[in-house]
């Protein structure tokens, strides 16, 4: 096969992958706590047609090697953990993190998951859980006779019993942060798990040890910027189109060469 066909094909595959990443970003533009991704590419090995050579005497100029590239491939899909917009909901169990940190949740398989989605609720036993029913770590138990739940900027959970009752503390939320949050593994349902690339979690309380603060009655929105994604999608489409033209031109050149043989 003509090497130009293979090279152009790798370009088309790369742009198709980039479009898939952009499509996922746009699909999650309203997903709470979602972090956009970006496809990163690298060039393939080069064919060296001619090595470096010295022109004339040893003290004269030298010519660089002649190399022909053989295309592109996907190197990684990077997740960008910039802060998303903080949106007010006025719901007391909606929490947003402003700054670094993740909420911890207990998964059914025994692992600890991490999320920026603070859409919490109470189970039938009064335990603070996620929308999927995963317990928020550490387990916060709210008595059934509690009339008001207050969560401070530092994660302290307090309740009141009855009208004008005295507030009493029932627990404190603990956050986790990572040296490389882009290395977290996405498990769906707005939950990540730690990997060797992310490093071990550093635990702490809000507004301590470089952790962000917790804001009650707010949620963190997606950090996807629609205009930027649309521009990237148009750029990807144009790159795909020009690679397809390279395939067409290569095929036409091969056809001309075959006709000359006949």
Coordinates of N, CA, C and O in Angstrom, one line a residue, residues 98 121 200 210 237 242:
X98 N -14.9 24.8 46.6 CA -14.2 25.9 45.9 C -12.7 25.8 46.2 O -12.2 26.1 47.3
X121 N -27.8 13.5 49.7 CA -29.2 13.3 50.3 C -29.0 12.4 51.5 O -28.0 11.8 51.8
X200 N -1.1 8.6 45.8 CA -2.0 8.3 47.0 C -2.7 9.6 47.4 O -2.2 10.7 47.3
X210 N -4.0 23.2 52.3 CA -4.3 23.6 50.9 C -5.6 23.0 50.3 O -5.7 22.9 49.1
X237 N -12.8 18.9 12.2 CA -13.5 18.6 10.9 C -12.7 19.0 9.7 O -12.6 18.2 8.7
X242 N -9.0 17.6 5.1 CA -7.8 17.7 4.4 C -7.1 16.4 4.3 O -6.4 16.1 3.3

